[in-house]
Amino acid sequence: MCVIGSGYVGLTVGAVMADFGYTVVSVDSDEAKTAHLQRGTLPIFEPGLDELIQKNAAQGRLAFTTDIQGAIRRADIIFIAVGTPSTPEGRVDTGAVEAVARSIGQYVNGPKLVVIKSTVPTGTTERVTRAIAEELARRREGGGHATTEDNAPSAVPADCDVEVASCPEFLRESTALQDFLHPSRVVVGVNSPRAAEVIRRLYAKVNAPFFVTTPINAELIKYTSNAMLALKISFINEIASFCELVGADVQEVARGVALDHRIGPSYLLAGVGFGGSCFPKDTRALDWAAQDLGLEMPIVQAITEVNERQKRGVVHKLRGLLGTLAGTRVAVLGLSYKPNTDDIRDAPSLTVVRDLLAESASVVAYDPQAMRHFRQVFPQTTFTADPYEAVEEAGAAVLLTEWQEFRDLDMARVRRLMRRPVFLDGRNIFDPAAMRALGFQYASIGRV
Ligand code: UGA
């Protein structure tokens, strides 16, 4: 099989399928990234993935290439796992998926099953099917696009049956392997029972409900799942703001609410807002898709609005604690959008540091993994080798990511190092009473 796109999803699918015993070629157009992968260096930080990739590459089941033509021709199954980034206005840019579809149409040399793993707007599976068919028709008519050895229209074999299926991925960064191997369900959107059967066999070693539906339903299941989870977070964050005004504790409230099994305990941690490459992008995309259809979705819109307010609220809160931020040295603990990843895409830290700099504060930051990426966006930030160095002489500290390293901090030492012990715990990881007993001017999210 071949997996096109070497991001979190593509690399995980490729590594696991190789480990299942398939021969996998992982394709990416980025030559530098591919060269790194060929040498066994991962472009991302994802626990356990490098070992799995190295093992399967060493055993000859997993290879990396930029040669999309060769990879397509040799594969029976083609996974599309390229990125679907946001356009500046928040729509989905499916350009990379469409380009892959065209390549498949140009190089296909026999029956193939194409499985779309990328998160794509509804209707994409159908559009990809059409694009492949158009390229094939063009080749059959002899019009360009054929490969060197396939210039003649006859080079298109009679049996070039390409079926396209949707199989959205629900893995989370930082637990990608675990999530892929033990998902809550495998959703497949197909147009034929045969395609469903092929995918079922691929997932034979994955013990999870196998849900077969149409491609458009599968595409929408992915968006609905992410929007629903993001909604839970925005909702509990909104309740957290209410808690602050009435003197309630959002963690206690969430705990009490979660006992109702119809609601459940997941995704009810109040904080500085959600980030990452999925929730922010997918909720905005759903909103745009609805608008394009002339449908207003106020709940979906509110998910993003509340999240933006939550992120901006950090500096607002700090200003309330300090009076002015101008000239204050602020220690930022945590830059990645969540722990155990180096990913800063749409991370709350981007909004917080931007707002701090706009208020003329000086920012000293520490993150166990994400400083390399953050430096490229905010070179004016000072980065430190450890969290203690970051808080030294700081006039305030703000914790944005709940890394275990921060939970393990010697807070008495942190208190001694700070010039002014103002601590904003944006992930509610410390006990307010204990922090105040240590002498901190402590604030958190939705707790008094
Ligand atoms: C999310 C989904 O959880 C995956 O199921 C999905 O496959 C993925 O998006 C995707 O579409 O590719 P991910 O973005 O990796 O996964 O991370 P999560 O662990 O879900 O966290 C997302 C954000 O929500 C983080 O910023 C996290 O801090 C925040 N969060 C999460 C909260 O603020 N509160 C919570 O209770 C839970």
mmCIF file of C-alpha atoms in Angstrom, residues 79-392:
data_model
loop_
_atom_site.group_PDB
_atom_site.id
_atom_site.type_symbol
_atom_site.label_atom_id
_atom_site.label_comp_id
_atom_site.label_asym_id
_atom_site.label_seq_id
_atom_site.Cartn_x
_atom_site.Cartn_y
_atom_site.Cartn_z
ATOM 1 C CA PHE A 79 -4.280 6.172 1.644
ATOM 2 C CA ILE A 80 -4.643 9.911 1.244
ATOM 3 C CA ALA A 81 -3.394 11.592 4.408
ATOM 4 C CA VAL A 82 -2.239 14.974 3.145
ATOM 5 C CA GLY A 83 -2.995 18.183 5.038
ATOM 6 C CA THR A 84 -6.205 20.146 4.636
ATOM 7 C CA PRO A 85 -5.161 23.492 6.112
ATOM 8 C CA SER A 86 -7.375 26.528 6.639
ATOM 9 C CA THR A 87 -7.484 29.357 4.170
ATOM 10 C CA PRO A 88 -6.923 32.773 5.824
ATOM 11 C CA GLU A 89 -10.696 33.204 6.185
ATOM 12 C CA GLY A 90 -11.155 29.751 7.759
ATOM 13 C CA ARG A 91 -12.407 27.631 4.889
ATOM 14 C CA VAL A 92 -10.740 24.319 4.084
ATOM 15 C CA ASP A 93 -8.013 24.241 1.485
ATOM 16 C CA THR A 94 -8.437 20.847 -0.188
ATOM 17 C CA GLY A 95 -5.854 21.660 -2.862
ATOM 18 C CA ALA A 96 -3.447 18.948 -1.730
ATOM 19 C CA VAL A 97 -6.171 16.265 -1.720
ATOM 20 C CA GLU A 98 -7.276 17.295 -5.210
ATOM 21 C CA ALA A 99 -3.680 17.254 -6.464
ATOM 22 C CA VAL A 100 -3.266 13.708 -5.142
ATOM 23 C CA ALA A 101 -6.528 12.706 -6.838
ATOM 24 C CA ARG A 102 -5.202 14.045 -10.157
ATOM 25 C CA SER A 103 -1.930 12.156 -9.655
ATOM 26 C CA ILE A 104 -3.831 8.948 -8.997
ATOM 27 C CA GLY A 105 -5.812 9.461 -12.202
ATOM 28 C CA GLN A 106 -2.610 10.145 -14.123
ATOM 29 C CA TYR A 107 -0.593 7.185 -12.890
ATOM 30 C CA VAL A 108 -3.114 4.501 -11.996
ATOM 31 C CA ASN A 109 -2.318 1.229 -13.758
ATOM 32 C CA GLY A 110 -4.892 -1.223 -12.398
ATOM 33 C CA PRO A 111 -7.669 -1.635 -9.841
ATOM 34 C CA LYS A 112 -7.047 0.324 -6.630
ATOM 35 C CA LEU A 113 -8.850 1.262 -3.483
ATOM 36 C CA VAL A 114 -8.268 4.864 -2.435
ATOM 37 C CA VAL A 115 -8.950 5.573 1.239
ATOM 38 C CA ILE A 116 -9.268 9.194 2.325
ATOM 39 C CA LYS A 117 -7.891 9.673 5.836
ATOM 40 C CA SER A 118 -7.491 13.450 5.667
ATOM 41 C CA THR A 119 -10.276 15.458 7.312
ATOM 42 C CA VAL A 120 -12.213 16.699 4.311
ATOM 43 C CA PRO A 121 -15.431 18.639 3.729
ATOM 44 C CA THR A 122 -18.549 16.722 2.832
ATOM 45 C CA GLY A 123 -18.617 15.752 -0.804
ATOM 46 C CA THR A 124 -14.825 15.415 -1.141
ATOM 47 C CA THR A 125 -14.897 11.638 -1.612
ATOM 48 C CA GLU A 126 -17.228 12.171 -4.534
ATOM 49 C CA ARG A 127 -15.084 14.988 -5.950
ATOM 50 C CA VAL A 128 -11.939 12.853 -5.660
ATOM 51 C CA THR A 129 -13.723 10.003 -7.460
ATOM 52 C CA ARG A 130 -14.683 12.413 -10.242
ATOM 53 C CA ALA A 131 -11.192 13.917 -10.520
ATOM 54 C CA ILE A 132 -9.631 10.476 -10.886
ATOM 55 C CA ALA A 133 -12.200 9.505 -13.519
ATOM 56 C CA GLU A 134 -11.566 12.727 -15.446
ATOM 57 C CA GLU A 135 -7.812 12.138 -15.550
ATOM 58 C CA LEU A 136 -8.335 8.567 -16.637
ATOM 59 C CA ALA A 137 -10.706 9.680 -19.391
ATOM 60 C CA ARG A 138 -8.121 12.225 -20.538
ATOM 61 C CA ARG A 139 -5.467 9.524 -20.704
ATOM 62 C CA ARG A 140 -7.776 7.240 -22.622
ATOM 63 C CA GLU A 141 -8.380 10.023 -25.116
ATOM 64 C CA GLY A 142 -4.596 10.324 -25.370
ATOM 65 C CA GLY A 143 -4.502 13.886 -24.131
ATOM 66 C CA GLY A 144 -1.273 14.575 -22.172
ATOM 67 C CA HIS A 145 -0.701 13.753 -18.520
ATOM 68 C CA ALA A 146 0.513 10.277 -19.344
ATOM 69 C CA THR A 147 3.792 9.113 -17.898
ATOM 70 C CA THR A 148 6.911 8.566 -19.992
ATOM 71 C CA GLU A 149 6.400 4.892 -20.641
ATOM 72 C CA ASP A 150 2.641 5.290 -20.878
ATOM 73 C CA ASN A 151 2.265 7.882 -23.570
ATOM 74 C CA ALA A 152 -0.105 5.860 -25.643
ATOM 75 C CA PRO A 153 -3.760 5.752 -24.634
ATOM 76 C CA SER A 154 -3.502 1.964 -24.739
ATOM 77 C CA ALA A 155 -1.236 2.218 -21.690
ATOM 78 C CA VAL A 156 -4.361 2.639 -19.570
ATOM 79 C CA PRO A 157 -5.338 -0.937 -18.710
ATOM 80 C CA ALA A 158 -8.931 -1.894 -19.330
ATOM 81 C CA ASP A 159 -9.371 -2.796 -15.677
ATOM 82 C CA CYS A 160 -8.601 0.487 -13.987
ATOM 83 C CA ASP A 161 -11.397 0.335 -11.480
ATOM 84 C CA VAL A 162 -10.651 2.877 -8.767
ATOM 85 C CA GLU A 163 -12.990 3.062 -5.813
ATOM 86 C CA VAL A 164 -12.683 5.882 -3.314
ATOM 87 C CA ALA A 165 -13.687 5.432 0.333
ATOM 88 C CA SER A 166 -13.771 7.739 3.310
ATOM 89 C CA CYS A 167 -12.222 6.460 6.528
ATOM 90 C CA PRO A 168 -11.822 9.437 8.864
ATOM 91 C CA GLU A 169 -9.156 9.250 11.517
ATOM 92 C CA PHE A 170 -9.958 9.964 15.153
ATOM 93 C CA LEU A 171 -6.492 9.717 16.706
ATOM 94 C CA ARG A 172 -5.162 12.421 19.001
ATOM 95 C CA GLU A 173 -1.656 13.774 18.814
ATOM 96 C CA SER A 174 0.527 12.541 21.679
ATOM 97 C CA THR A 175 -1.471 9.293 21.907
ATOM 98 C CA ALA A 176 -1.602 8.580 18.170
ATOM 99 C CA LEU A 177 -0.497 4.942 18.246
ATOM 100 C CA GLN A 178 -2.660 4.023 21.181
ATOM 101 C CA ASP A 179 -5.676 5.720 19.590
ATOM 102 C CA PHE A 180 -5.086 4.100 16.216
ATOM 103 C CA LEU A 181 -4.779 0.631 17.711
ATOM 104 C CA HIS A 182 -7.623 1.037 20.200
ATOM 105 C CA PRO A 183 -10.109 3.459 18.645
ATOM 106 C CA SER A 184 -13.649 3.931 19.918
ATOM 107 C CA ARG A 185 -14.781 2.927 16.417
ATOM 108 C CA VAL A 186 -13.657 2.605 12.826
ATOM 109 C CA VAL A 187 -15.910 4.590 10.505
ATOM 110 C CA VAL A 188 -15.903 3.770 6.811
ATOM 111 C CA GLY A 189 -17.886 5.502 4.114
ATOM 112 C CA VAL A 190 -18.120 3.363 1.004
ATOM 113 C CA ASN A 191 -20.092 2.943 -2.177
ATOM 114 C CA SER A 192 -19.688 -0.838 -2.343
ATOM 115 C CA PRO A 193 -19.651 -3.733 0.142
ATOM 116 C CA ARG A 194 -16.387 -4.864 -1.477
ATOM 117 C CA ALA A 195 -14.563 -1.698 -0.409
ATOM 118 C CA ALA A 196 -15.940 -2.082 3.129
ATOM 119 C CA GLU A 197 -14.629 -5.655 3.194
ATOM 120 C CA VAL A 198 -11.126 -4.618 2.097
ATOM 121 C CA ILE A 199 -10.953 -1.966 4.833
ATOM 122 C CA ARG A 200 -12.356 -4.397 7.388
ATOM 123 C CA ARG A 201 -9.479 -6.758 6.583
ATOM 124 C CA LEU A 202 -6.948 -3.945 6.966
ATOM 125 C CA TYR A 203 -8.347 -3.273 10.422
ATOM 126 C CA ALA A 204 -8.660 -6.946 11.335
ATOM 127 C CA LYS A 205 -6.271 -6.562 14.266
ATOM 128 C CA VAL A 206 -8.076 -3.498 15.600
ATOM 129 C CA ASN A 207 -10.674 -4.453 18.146
ATOM 130 C CA ALA A 208 -13.371 -1.795 17.745
ATOM 131 C CA PRO A 209 -16.894 -1.424 16.343
ATOM 132 C CA PHE A 210 -16.726 -1.214 12.555
ATOM 133 C CA PHE A 211 -19.286 1.276 11.317
ATOM 134 C CA VAL A 212 -20.118 1.189 7.624
ATOM 135 C CA THR A 213 -22.005 4.062 6.059
ATOM 136 C CA THR A 214 -21.964 6.298 2.995
ATOM 137 C CA PRO A 215 -18.958 8.518 2.210
ATOM 138 C CA ILE A 216 -20.860 11.746 2.910
ATOM 139 C CA ASN A 217 -22.019 10.449 6.301
ATOM 140 C CA ALA A 218 -18.492 9.356 7.187
ATOM 141 C CA GLU A 219 -17.134 12.789 6.280
ATOM 142 C CA LEU A 220 -19.743 14.477 8.439
ATOM 143 C CA ILE A 221 -19.203 12.090 11.367
ATOM 144 C CA LYS A 222 -15.652 13.402 11.586
ATOM 145 C CA TYR A 223 -16.701 17.064 11.675
ATOM 146 C CA THR A 224 -19.563 16.409 14.055
ATOM 147 C CA SER A 225 -17.300 14.485 16.456
ATOM 148 C CA ASN A 226 -14.699 17.225 16.601
ATOM 149 C CA ALA A 227 -17.285 19.993 16.865
ATOM 150 C CA MET A 228 -19.082 18.114 19.663
ATOM 151 C CA LEU A 229 -15.857 17.675 21.658
ATOM 152 C CA ALA A 230 -14.847 21.300 21.077
ATOM 153 C CA LEU A 231 -18.366 22.311 22.129
ATOM 154 C CA LYS A 232 -17.962 20.505 25.443
ATOM 155 C CA ILE A 233 -14.746 22.431 26.089
ATOM 156 C CA SER A 234 -16.203 25.817 25.132
ATOM 157 C CA PHE A 235 -19.292 25.106 27.194
ATOM 158 C CA ILE A 236 -17.357 24.237 30.342
ATOM 159 C CA ASN A 237 -15.156 27.299 29.748
ATOM 160 C CA GLU A 238 -18.270 29.449 29.583
ATOM 161 C CA ILE A 239 -19.499 27.878 32.815
ATOM 162 C CA ALA A 240 -16.030 28.596 34.289
ATOM 163 C CA SER A 241 -16.532 32.322 33.645
ATOM 164 C CA PHE A 242 -19.888 32.093 35.386
ATOM 165 C CA CYS A 243 -18.257 30.269 38.316
ATOM 166 C CA GLU A 244 -15.792 33.100 38.785
ATOM 167 C CA LEU A 245 -18.619 35.606 39.146
ATOM 168 C CA VAL A 246 -20.656 33.612 41.652
ATOM 169 C CA GLY A 247 -17.821 32.018 43.621
ATOM 170 C CA ALA A 248 -18.300 28.456 42.383
ATOM 171 C CA ASP A 249 -15.589 25.936 41.456
ATOM 172 C CA VAL A 250 -15.792 24.712 37.860
ATOM 173 C CA GLN A 251 -13.871 21.503 38.612
ATOM 174 C CA GLU A 252 -16.385 20.536 41.282
ATOM 175 C CA VAL A 253 -19.265 21.515 39.029
ATOM 176 C CA ALA A 254 -17.838 19.444 36.152
ATOM 177 C CA ARG A 255 -17.258 16.477 38.451
ATOM 178 C CA GLY A 256 -20.840 16.581 39.630
ATOM 179 C CA VAL A 257 -22.184 16.954 36.121
ATOM 180 C CA ALA A 258 -19.978 14.153 34.751
ATOM 181 C CA LEU A 259 -21.622 11.630 37.056
ATOM 182 C CA ASP A 260 -24.595 11.743 34.723
ATOM 183 C CA HIS A 261 -23.537 9.054 32.266
ATOM 184 C CA ARG A 262 -25.469 10.811 29.513
ATOM 185 C CA ILE A 263 -22.918 13.633 29.768
ATOM 186 C CA GLY A 264 -19.787 11.793 30.879
ATOM 187 C CA PRO A 265 -16.507 13.149 32.219
ATOM 188 C CA SER A 266 -14.474 13.692 29.021
ATOM 189 C CA TYR A 267 -13.559 17.073 27.582
ATOM 190 C CA LEU A 268 -14.879 18.991 30.556
ATOM 191 C CA LEU A 269 -11.574 20.421 31.739
ATOM 192 C CA ALA A 270 -11.828 24.197 31.810
ATOM 193 C CA GLY A 271 -8.713 26.057 30.750
ATOM 194 C CA VAL A 272 -7.244 28.653 28.438
ATOM 195 C CA GLY A 273 -9.073 27.218 25.444
ATOM 196 C CA PHE A 274 -8.492 24.489 22.902
ATOM 197 C CA GLY A 275 -5.879 24.583 20.178
ATOM 198 C CA GLY A 276 -4.198 22.215 17.760
ATOM 199 C CA SER A 277 -4.571 21.497 14.098
ATOM 200 C CA CYS A 278 -8.075 20.056 14.369
ATOM 201 C CA PHE A 279 -10.682 21.544 16.719
ATOM 202 C CA PRO A 280 -10.164 25.206 15.725
ATOM 203 C CA LYS A 281 -9.882 24.408 12.019
ATOM 204 C CA ASP A 282 -12.712 21.901 11.851
ATOM 205 C CA THR A 283 -15.256 24.004 13.761
ATOM 206 C CA ARG A 284 -14.509 27.003 11.544
ATOM 207 C CA ALA A 285 -14.747 24.803 8.461
ATOM 208 C CA LEU A 286 -18.142 23.457 9.520
ATOM 209 C CA ASP A 287 -19.333 26.988 10.112
ATOM 210 C CA TRP A 288 -18.200 28.092 6.626
ATOM 211 C CA ALA A 289 -19.727 25.032 4.992
ATOM 212 C CA ALA A 290 -23.064 25.869 6.641
ATOM 213 C CA GLN A 291 -22.855 29.513 5.608
ATOM 214 C CA ASP A 292 -22.153 28.481 2.025
ATOM 215 C CA LEU A 293 -25.330 26.426 2.189
ATOM 216 C CA GLY A 294 -27.287 29.378 3.563
ATOM 217 C CA LEU A 295 -27.667 27.754 6.967
ATOM 218 C CA GLU A 296 -26.894 29.568 10.187
ATOM 219 C CA MET A 297 -25.352 27.360 12.897
ATOM 220 C CA PRO A 298 -25.178 29.576 15.985
ATOM 221 C CA ILE A 299 -23.960 26.772 18.236
ATOM 222 C CA VAL A 300 -21.062 25.969 15.939
ATOM 223 C CA GLN A 301 -20.211 29.676 15.697
ATOM 224 C CA ALA A 302 -20.269 30.026 19.461
ATOM 225 C CA ILE A 303 -17.681 27.247 19.887
ATOM 226 C CA THR A 304 -15.078 29.420 18.186
ATOM 227 C CA GLU A 305 -16.249 32.695 19.725
ATOM 228 C CA VAL A 306 -16.058 31.338 23.261
ATOM 229 C CA ASN A 307 -12.657 29.799 22.564
ATOM 230 C CA GLU A 308 -11.266 33.089 21.242
ATOM 231 C CA ARG A 309 -12.614 34.890 24.304
ATOM 232 C CA GLN A 310 -11.044 32.271 26.527
ATOM 233 C CA LYS A 311 -7.612 32.707 24.963
ATOM 234 C CA ARG A 312 -7.784 36.509 25.105
ATOM 235 C CA GLY A 313 -9.026 36.320 28.681
ATOM 236 C CA VAL A 314 -5.562 35.271 29.908
ATOM 237 C CA VAL A 315 -3.950 38.658 29.426
ATOM 238 C CA HIS A 316 -7.132 40.379 30.557
ATOM 239 C CA LYS A 317 -6.907 38.440 33.815
ATOM 240 C CA LEU A 318 -3.210 39.200 34.226
ATOM 241 C CA ARG A 319 -3.899 42.891 33.737
ATOM 242 C CA GLY A 320 -6.517 42.658 36.469
ATOM 243 C CA LEU A 321 -3.950 41.118 38.813
ATOM 244 C CA LEU A 322 -1.032 43.393 37.962
ATOM 245 C CA GLY A 323 -2.589 46.709 36.982
ATOM 246 C CA THR A 324 -0.327 47.213 34.021
ATOM 247 C CA LEU A 325 1.734 44.724 32.080
ATOM 248 C CA ALA A 326 4.071 47.255 30.483
ATOM 249 C CA GLY A 327 7.667 46.419 31.332
ATOM 250 C CA THR A 328 6.665 43.327 33.338
ATOM 251 C CA ARG A 329 8.687 40.200 32.858
ATOM 252 C CA VAL A 330 6.106 37.439 32.346
ATOM 253 C CA ALA A 331 7.127 33.794 32.501
ATOM 254 C CA VAL A 332 5.094 31.605 30.139
ATOM 255 C CA LEU A 333 5.133 27.927 31.112
ATOM 256 C CA GLY A 334 3.994 25.744 28.230
ATOM 257 C CA LEU A 335 3.719 26.665 24.563
ATOM 258 C CA SER A 336 2.403 23.508 22.871
ATOM 259 C CA TYR A 337 -1.386 23.312 22.511
ATOM 260 C CA LYS A 338 -1.411 20.346 24.898
ATOM 261 C CA PRO A 339 1.192 18.210 26.720
ATOM 262 C CA ASN A 340 3.403 15.580 25.066
ATOM 263 C CA THR A 341 3.538 17.231 21.673
ATOM 264 C CA ASP A 342 5.736 19.900 20.114
ATOM 265 C CA ASP A 343 2.819 21.176 18.043
ATOM 266 C CA ILE A 344 1.937 24.855 18.437
ATOM 267 C CA ARG A 345 -0.656 25.096 15.681
ATOM 268 C CA ASP A 346 -3.478 27.341 16.916
ATOM 269 C CA ALA A 347 -2.089 26.967 20.449
ATOM 270 C CA PRO A 348 -3.459 29.377 23.070
ATOM 271 C CA SER A 349 0.188 30.413 23.692
ATOM 272 C CA LEU A 350 0.219 32.193 20.317
ATOM 273 C CA THR A 351 -2.652 34.475 21.349
ATOM 274 C CA VAL A 352 -1.318 34.972 24.871
ATOM 275 C CA VAL A 353 2.226 35.899 23.827
ATOM 276 C CA ARG A 354 0.942 38.157 21.051
ATOM 277 C CA ASP A 355 -1.280 39.974 23.575
ATOM 278 C CA LEU A 356 1.522 40.188 26.147
ATOM 279 C CA LEU A 357 3.881 41.730 23.611
ATOM 280 C CA ALA A 358 1.151 44.142 22.520
ATOM 281 C CA GLU A 359 0.967 45.305 26.145
ATOM 282 C CA SER A 360 4.772 45.810 26.178
ATOM 283 C CA ALA A 361 5.450 42.972 28.593
ATOM 284 C CA SER A 362 8.665 41.001 28.134
ATOM 285 C CA VAL A 363 8.109 37.292 27.636
ATOM 286 C CA VAL A 364 10.341 34.551 28.997
ATOM 287 C CA ALA A 365 9.117 31.127 28.001
ATOM 288 C CA TYR A 366 9.829 27.485 28.657
ATOM 289 C CA ASP A 367 8.318 24.377 27.077
ATOM 290 C CA PRO A 368 9.771 20.855 27.154
ATOM 291 C CA GLN A 369 9.312 20.355 23.379
ATOM 292 C CA ALA A 370 7.797 23.299 21.544
ATOM 293 C CA MET A 371 10.359 26.113 21.900
ATOM 294 C CA ARG A 372 11.999 25.331 18.558
ATOM 295 C CA HIS A 373 8.719 25.959 16.685
ATOM 296 C CA PHE A 374 7.690 28.905 18.835
ATOM 297 C CA ARG A 375 10.989 30.712 18.246
ATOM 298 C CA GLN A 376 10.182 30.833 14.533
ATOM 299 C CA VAL A 377 6.922 32.713 15.216
ATOM 300 C CA PHE A 378 8.026 34.931 18.116
ATOM 301 C CA PRO A 379 11.812 35.387 17.911
ATOM 302 C CA GLN A 380 11.560 38.257 20.425
ATOM 303 C CA THR A 381 10.672 35.762 23.175
ATOM 304 C CA THR A 382 13.448 34.713 25.555
ATOM 305 C CA PHE A 383 13.627 30.931 25.961
ATOM 306 C CA THR A 384 15.129 29.181 28.953
ATOM 307 C CA ALA A 385 16.645 25.777 29.633
ATOM 308 C CA ASP A 386 14.244 24.948 32.449
ATOM 309 C CA PRO A 387 11.097 26.297 34.108
ATOM 310 C CA TYR A 388 12.947 27.666 37.158
ATOM 311 C CA GLU A 389 15.095 29.886 34.958
ATOM 312 C CA ALA A 390 11.922 31.160 33.264
ATOM 313 C CA VAL A 391 10.298 32.318 36.496
ATOM 314 C CA GLU A 392 13.457 33.908 37.911
#
